[in-house]
Tab-separated table of C-alpha atoms in Angstrom:
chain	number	residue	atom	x	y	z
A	1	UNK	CA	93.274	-109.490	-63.542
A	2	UNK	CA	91.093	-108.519	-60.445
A	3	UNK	CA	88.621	-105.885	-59.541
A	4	UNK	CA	88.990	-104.219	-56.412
A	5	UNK	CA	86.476	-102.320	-54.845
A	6	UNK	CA	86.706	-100.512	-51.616
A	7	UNK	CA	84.306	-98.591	-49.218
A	8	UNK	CA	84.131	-95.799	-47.814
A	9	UNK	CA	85.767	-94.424	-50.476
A	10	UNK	CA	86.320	-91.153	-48.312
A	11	UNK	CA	85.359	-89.855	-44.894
A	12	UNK	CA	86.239	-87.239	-42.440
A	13	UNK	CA	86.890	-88.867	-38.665
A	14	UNK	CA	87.430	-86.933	-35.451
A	15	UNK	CA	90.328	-88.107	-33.643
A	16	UNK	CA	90.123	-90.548	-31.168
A	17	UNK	CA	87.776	-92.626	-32.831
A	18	UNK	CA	88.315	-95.715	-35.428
A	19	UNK	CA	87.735	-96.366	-39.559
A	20	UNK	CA	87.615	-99.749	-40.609
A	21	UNK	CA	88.371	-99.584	-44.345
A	22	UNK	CA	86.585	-102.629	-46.491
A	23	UNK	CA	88.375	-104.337	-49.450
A	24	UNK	CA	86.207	-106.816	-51.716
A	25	UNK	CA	87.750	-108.511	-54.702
A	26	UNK	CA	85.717	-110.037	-57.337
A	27	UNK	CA	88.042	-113.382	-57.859
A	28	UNK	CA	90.308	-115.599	-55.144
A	29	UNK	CA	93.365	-113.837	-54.467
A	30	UNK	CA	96.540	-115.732	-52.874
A	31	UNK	CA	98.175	-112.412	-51.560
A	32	UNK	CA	96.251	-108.855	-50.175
A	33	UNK	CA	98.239	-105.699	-49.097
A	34	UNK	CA	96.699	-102.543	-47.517
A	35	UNK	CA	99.264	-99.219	-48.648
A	36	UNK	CA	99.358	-96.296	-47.445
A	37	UNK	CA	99.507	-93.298	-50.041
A	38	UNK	CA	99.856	-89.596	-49.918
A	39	UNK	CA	98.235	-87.610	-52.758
A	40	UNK	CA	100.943	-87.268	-55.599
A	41	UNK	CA	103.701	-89.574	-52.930
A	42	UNK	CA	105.029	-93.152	-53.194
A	43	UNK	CA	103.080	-95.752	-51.569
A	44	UNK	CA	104.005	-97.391	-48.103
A	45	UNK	CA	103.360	-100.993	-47.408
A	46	UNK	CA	101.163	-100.940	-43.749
A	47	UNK	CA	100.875	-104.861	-44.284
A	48	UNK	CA	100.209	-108.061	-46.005
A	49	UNK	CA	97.170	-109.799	-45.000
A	50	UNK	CA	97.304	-113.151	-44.861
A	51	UNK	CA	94.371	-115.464	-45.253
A	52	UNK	CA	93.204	-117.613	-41.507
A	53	UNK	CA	96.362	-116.201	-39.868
A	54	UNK	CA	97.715	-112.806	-38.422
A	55	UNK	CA	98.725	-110.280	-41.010
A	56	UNK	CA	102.793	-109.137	-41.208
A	57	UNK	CA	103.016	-105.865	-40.578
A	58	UNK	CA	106.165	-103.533	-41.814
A	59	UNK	CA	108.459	-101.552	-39.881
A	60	UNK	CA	106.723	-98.848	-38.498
A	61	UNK	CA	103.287	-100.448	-38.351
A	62	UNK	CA	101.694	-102.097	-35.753
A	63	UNK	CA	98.533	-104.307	-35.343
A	64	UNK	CA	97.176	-102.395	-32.133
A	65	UNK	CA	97.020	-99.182	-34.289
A	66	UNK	CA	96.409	-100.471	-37.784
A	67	UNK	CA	94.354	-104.576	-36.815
A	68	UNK	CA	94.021	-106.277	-39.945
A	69	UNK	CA	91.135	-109.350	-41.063
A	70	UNK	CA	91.133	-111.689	-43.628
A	71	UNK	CA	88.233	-114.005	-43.252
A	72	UNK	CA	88.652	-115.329	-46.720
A	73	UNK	CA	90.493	-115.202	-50.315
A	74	UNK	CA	88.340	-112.209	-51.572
A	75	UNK	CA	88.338	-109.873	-48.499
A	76	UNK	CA	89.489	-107.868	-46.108
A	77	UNK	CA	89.563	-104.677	-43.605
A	78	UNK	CA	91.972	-102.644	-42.450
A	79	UNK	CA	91.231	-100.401	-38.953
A	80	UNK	CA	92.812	-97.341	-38.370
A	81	UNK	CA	92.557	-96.782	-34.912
A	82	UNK	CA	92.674	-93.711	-32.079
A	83	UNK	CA	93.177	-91.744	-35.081
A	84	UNK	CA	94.964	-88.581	-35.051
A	85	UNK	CA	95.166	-85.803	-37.930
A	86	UNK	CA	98.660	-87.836	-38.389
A	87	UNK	CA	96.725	-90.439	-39.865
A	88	UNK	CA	95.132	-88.644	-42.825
A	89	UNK	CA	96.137	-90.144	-46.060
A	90	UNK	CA	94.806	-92.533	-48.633
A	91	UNK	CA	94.463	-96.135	-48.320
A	92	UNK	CA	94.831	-98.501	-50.824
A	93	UNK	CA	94.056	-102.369	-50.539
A	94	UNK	CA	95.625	-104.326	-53.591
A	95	UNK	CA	95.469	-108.137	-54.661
A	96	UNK	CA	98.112	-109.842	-56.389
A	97	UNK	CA	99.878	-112.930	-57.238
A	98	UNK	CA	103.687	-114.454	-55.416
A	99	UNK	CA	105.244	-112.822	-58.575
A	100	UNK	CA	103.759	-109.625	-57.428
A	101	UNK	CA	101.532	-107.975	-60.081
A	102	UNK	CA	98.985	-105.767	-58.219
A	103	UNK	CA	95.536	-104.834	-58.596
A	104	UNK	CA	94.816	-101.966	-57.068
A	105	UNK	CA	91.416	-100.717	-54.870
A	106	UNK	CA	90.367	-96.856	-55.589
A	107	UNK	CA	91.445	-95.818	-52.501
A	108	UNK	CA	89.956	-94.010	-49.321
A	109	UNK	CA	90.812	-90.751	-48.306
A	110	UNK	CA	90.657	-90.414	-44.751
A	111	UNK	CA	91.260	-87.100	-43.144
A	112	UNK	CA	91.354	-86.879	-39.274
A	113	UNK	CA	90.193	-83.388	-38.032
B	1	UNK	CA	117.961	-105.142	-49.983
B	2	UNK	CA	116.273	-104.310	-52.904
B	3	UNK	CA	115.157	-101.070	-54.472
B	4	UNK	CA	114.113	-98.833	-56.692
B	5	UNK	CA	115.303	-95.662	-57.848
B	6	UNK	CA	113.249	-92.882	-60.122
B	7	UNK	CA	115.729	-89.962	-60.547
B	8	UNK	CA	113.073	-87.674	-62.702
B	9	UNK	CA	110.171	-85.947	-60.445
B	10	UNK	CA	108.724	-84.941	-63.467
B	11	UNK	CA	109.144	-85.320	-67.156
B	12	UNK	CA	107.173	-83.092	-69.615
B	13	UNK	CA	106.829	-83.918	-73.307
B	14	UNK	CA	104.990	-82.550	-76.484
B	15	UNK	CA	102.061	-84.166	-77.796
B	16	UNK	CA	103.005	-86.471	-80.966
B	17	UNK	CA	106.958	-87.209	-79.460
B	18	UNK	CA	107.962	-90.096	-77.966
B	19	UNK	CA	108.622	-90.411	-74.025
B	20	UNK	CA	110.654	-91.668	-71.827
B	21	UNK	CA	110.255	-92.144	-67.818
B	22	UNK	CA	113.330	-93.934	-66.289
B	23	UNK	CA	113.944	-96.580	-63.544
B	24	UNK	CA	116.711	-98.121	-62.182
B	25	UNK	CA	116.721	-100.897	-59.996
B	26	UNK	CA	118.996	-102.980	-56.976
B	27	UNK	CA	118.234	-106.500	-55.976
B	28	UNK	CA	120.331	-109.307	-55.189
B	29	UNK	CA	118.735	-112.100	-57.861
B	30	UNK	CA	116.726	-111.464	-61.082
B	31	UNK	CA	113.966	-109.041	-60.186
B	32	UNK	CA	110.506	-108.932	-61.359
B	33	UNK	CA	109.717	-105.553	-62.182
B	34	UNK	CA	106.667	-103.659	-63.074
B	35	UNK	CA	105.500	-100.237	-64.192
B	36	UNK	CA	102.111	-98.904	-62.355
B	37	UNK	CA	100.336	-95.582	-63.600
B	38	UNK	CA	98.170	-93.540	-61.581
B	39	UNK	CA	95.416	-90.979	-63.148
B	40	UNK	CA	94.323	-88.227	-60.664
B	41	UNK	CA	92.020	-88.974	-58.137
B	42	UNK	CA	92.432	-92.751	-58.695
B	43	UNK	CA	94.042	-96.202	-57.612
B	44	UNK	CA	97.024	-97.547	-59.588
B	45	UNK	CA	96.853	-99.576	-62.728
B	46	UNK	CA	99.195	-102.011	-63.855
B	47	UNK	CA	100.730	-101.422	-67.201
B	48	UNK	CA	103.514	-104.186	-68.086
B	49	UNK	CA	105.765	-106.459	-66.023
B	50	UNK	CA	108.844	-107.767	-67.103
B	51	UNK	CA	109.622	-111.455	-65.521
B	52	UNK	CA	111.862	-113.453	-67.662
B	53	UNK	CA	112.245	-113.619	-71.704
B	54	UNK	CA	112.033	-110.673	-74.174
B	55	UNK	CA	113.915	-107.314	-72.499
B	56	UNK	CA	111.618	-105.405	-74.479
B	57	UNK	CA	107.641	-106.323	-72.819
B	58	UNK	CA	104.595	-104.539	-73.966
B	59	UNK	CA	101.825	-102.996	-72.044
B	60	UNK	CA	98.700	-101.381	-71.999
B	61	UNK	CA	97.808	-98.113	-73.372
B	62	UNK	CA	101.272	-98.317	-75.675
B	63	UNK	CA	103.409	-98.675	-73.219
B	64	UNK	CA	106.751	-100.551	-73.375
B	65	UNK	CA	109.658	-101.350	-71.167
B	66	UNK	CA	113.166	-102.191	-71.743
B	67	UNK	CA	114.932	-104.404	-69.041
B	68	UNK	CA	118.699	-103.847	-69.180
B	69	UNK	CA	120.286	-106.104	-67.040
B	70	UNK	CA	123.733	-104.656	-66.940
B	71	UNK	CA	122.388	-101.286	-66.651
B	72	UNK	CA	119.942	-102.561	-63.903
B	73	UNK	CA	117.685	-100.507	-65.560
B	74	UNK	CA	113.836	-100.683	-66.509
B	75	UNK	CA	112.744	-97.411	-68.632
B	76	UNK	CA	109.142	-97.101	-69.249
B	77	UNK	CA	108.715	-96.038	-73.147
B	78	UNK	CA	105.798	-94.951	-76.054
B	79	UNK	CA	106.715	-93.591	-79.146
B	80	UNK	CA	104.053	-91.189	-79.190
B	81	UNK	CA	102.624	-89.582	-76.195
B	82	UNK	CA	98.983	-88.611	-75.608
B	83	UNK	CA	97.951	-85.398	-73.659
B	84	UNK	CA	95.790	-88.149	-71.601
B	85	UNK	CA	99.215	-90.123	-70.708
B	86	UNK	CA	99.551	-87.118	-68.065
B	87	UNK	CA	99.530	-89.238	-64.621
B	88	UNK	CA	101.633	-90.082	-62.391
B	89	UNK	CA	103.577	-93.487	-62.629
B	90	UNK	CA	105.483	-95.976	-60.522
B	91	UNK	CA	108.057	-97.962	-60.979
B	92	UNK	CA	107.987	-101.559	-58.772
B	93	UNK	CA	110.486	-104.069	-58.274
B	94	UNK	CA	110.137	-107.661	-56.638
B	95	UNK	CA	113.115	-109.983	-55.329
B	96	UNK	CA	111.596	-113.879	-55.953
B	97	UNK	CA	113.583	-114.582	-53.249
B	98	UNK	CA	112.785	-112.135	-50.891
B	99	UNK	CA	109.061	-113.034	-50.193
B	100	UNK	CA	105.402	-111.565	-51.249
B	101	UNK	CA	106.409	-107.661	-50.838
B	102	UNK	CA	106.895	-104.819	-53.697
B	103	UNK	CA	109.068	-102.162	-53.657
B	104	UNK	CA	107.965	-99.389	-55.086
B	105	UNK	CA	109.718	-95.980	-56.241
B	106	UNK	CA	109.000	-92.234	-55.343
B	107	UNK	CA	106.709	-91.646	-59.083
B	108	UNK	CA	107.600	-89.365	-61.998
B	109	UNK	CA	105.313	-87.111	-63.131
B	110	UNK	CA	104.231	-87.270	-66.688
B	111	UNK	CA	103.030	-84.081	-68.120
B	112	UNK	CA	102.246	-84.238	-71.711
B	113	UNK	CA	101.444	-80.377	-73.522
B	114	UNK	CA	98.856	-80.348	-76.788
């Protein structure tokens, strides 16, 4: 297993301006995803972020809005950027194998006023 | 295209009897499927994965899973629920084939009365 800690684990943004979103894991992971999560909803994949090389982002998402880094096998961020009240949810970063067991972050919960 | 299907919003269960949250799945080889809970307020854990071998895999907490492959089916089980077993839980469901990403489904909602 993997511990996954994430920071800030909540803020309030005005719109227009940018969050990056830090995920630290406490082992080397092959795989990291950043989710997207509203309270008590299913979770949406934003991307995969892939270690030395751009992340792959999912339908929907796109790296101008949402610019991913990966600088090594035990971290990432995740930007949300010109953020609108649209853009209040919860993020989760997870780590995980090619079989695909996760380990899941605690979240941030971003809300855009 | 693979998927995963969790007809029950919501199940609620008495203290002491056993539960049952269900999950049925669609993917084109043999998937690798998962159940996730989710206590309020927090991230997701992982519970129990089923890859190949037993149907019947153990998790944490008492938690067990049945994988029925004709049923395409992956029901998340405990004999005995716990008022603290109120959370919300996921089923997930990988394709080997079909690269690194998880499917997840919508939750069910487990609320367990004392």
């Amino acid at each position: 297993s993997a511990v996954i800690s994430q920071k800030p684990s909540r803020d309030i943004c005005q719109r227009g301006t940018s969050l990056t979103i830090q995920c630290q894991v406490d082992s080397q992971v092959t795989m990291m995803f950043w989710y997207r999560q509203q309270p008590g909803q299913s979770l949406t994949l934003i991307a995969t972020a892939n270690q030395g090389s751009e992340a792959t982002y999912e339908s929907g998402f796109v790296i101008d809005k949402f610019p991913i880094s990966r600088p090594n096998l035990t971290f990432s961020t995740l930007t949300v950027s010109n953020m609108s009240p649209e853009d209040s949810s919860i993020y989760l970063c997870s780590a995980g194998d090619s079989r695909g067991e996760q380990y899941f972050g605690p979240g941030t919960r971003l809300t855009v006023t | 295209a693979q998927s995963v299907a969790q007809p029950e919003d919501q199940v609620n269960v008495a203290e002491g009897n056993p539960l049952t949250v269900k999950c049925t799945y669609s993917v084109s080889g043999n998937p690798y499927l998962f159940w996730y809970v989710q206590y309020p307020n927090r991230g997701l854990q992982f519970l129990l994965k089923y890859i190949t071998g037993d149907n019947l895999v153990k998790g944490s907490y008492g938690f067990e899973a049945e994988f029925n492959k004709s049923q395409t089916s992956f029901h998340l089980k405990k004999p005995s629920a716990l008022v603290s077993d109120s959370a919300l839980y996921f089923c997930a469901v990988k394709d080997p084939g079909g690269g690194f990403k998880t499917i997840f489904g919508a939750g069910t909602r487990l609320f367990v009365k004392a």
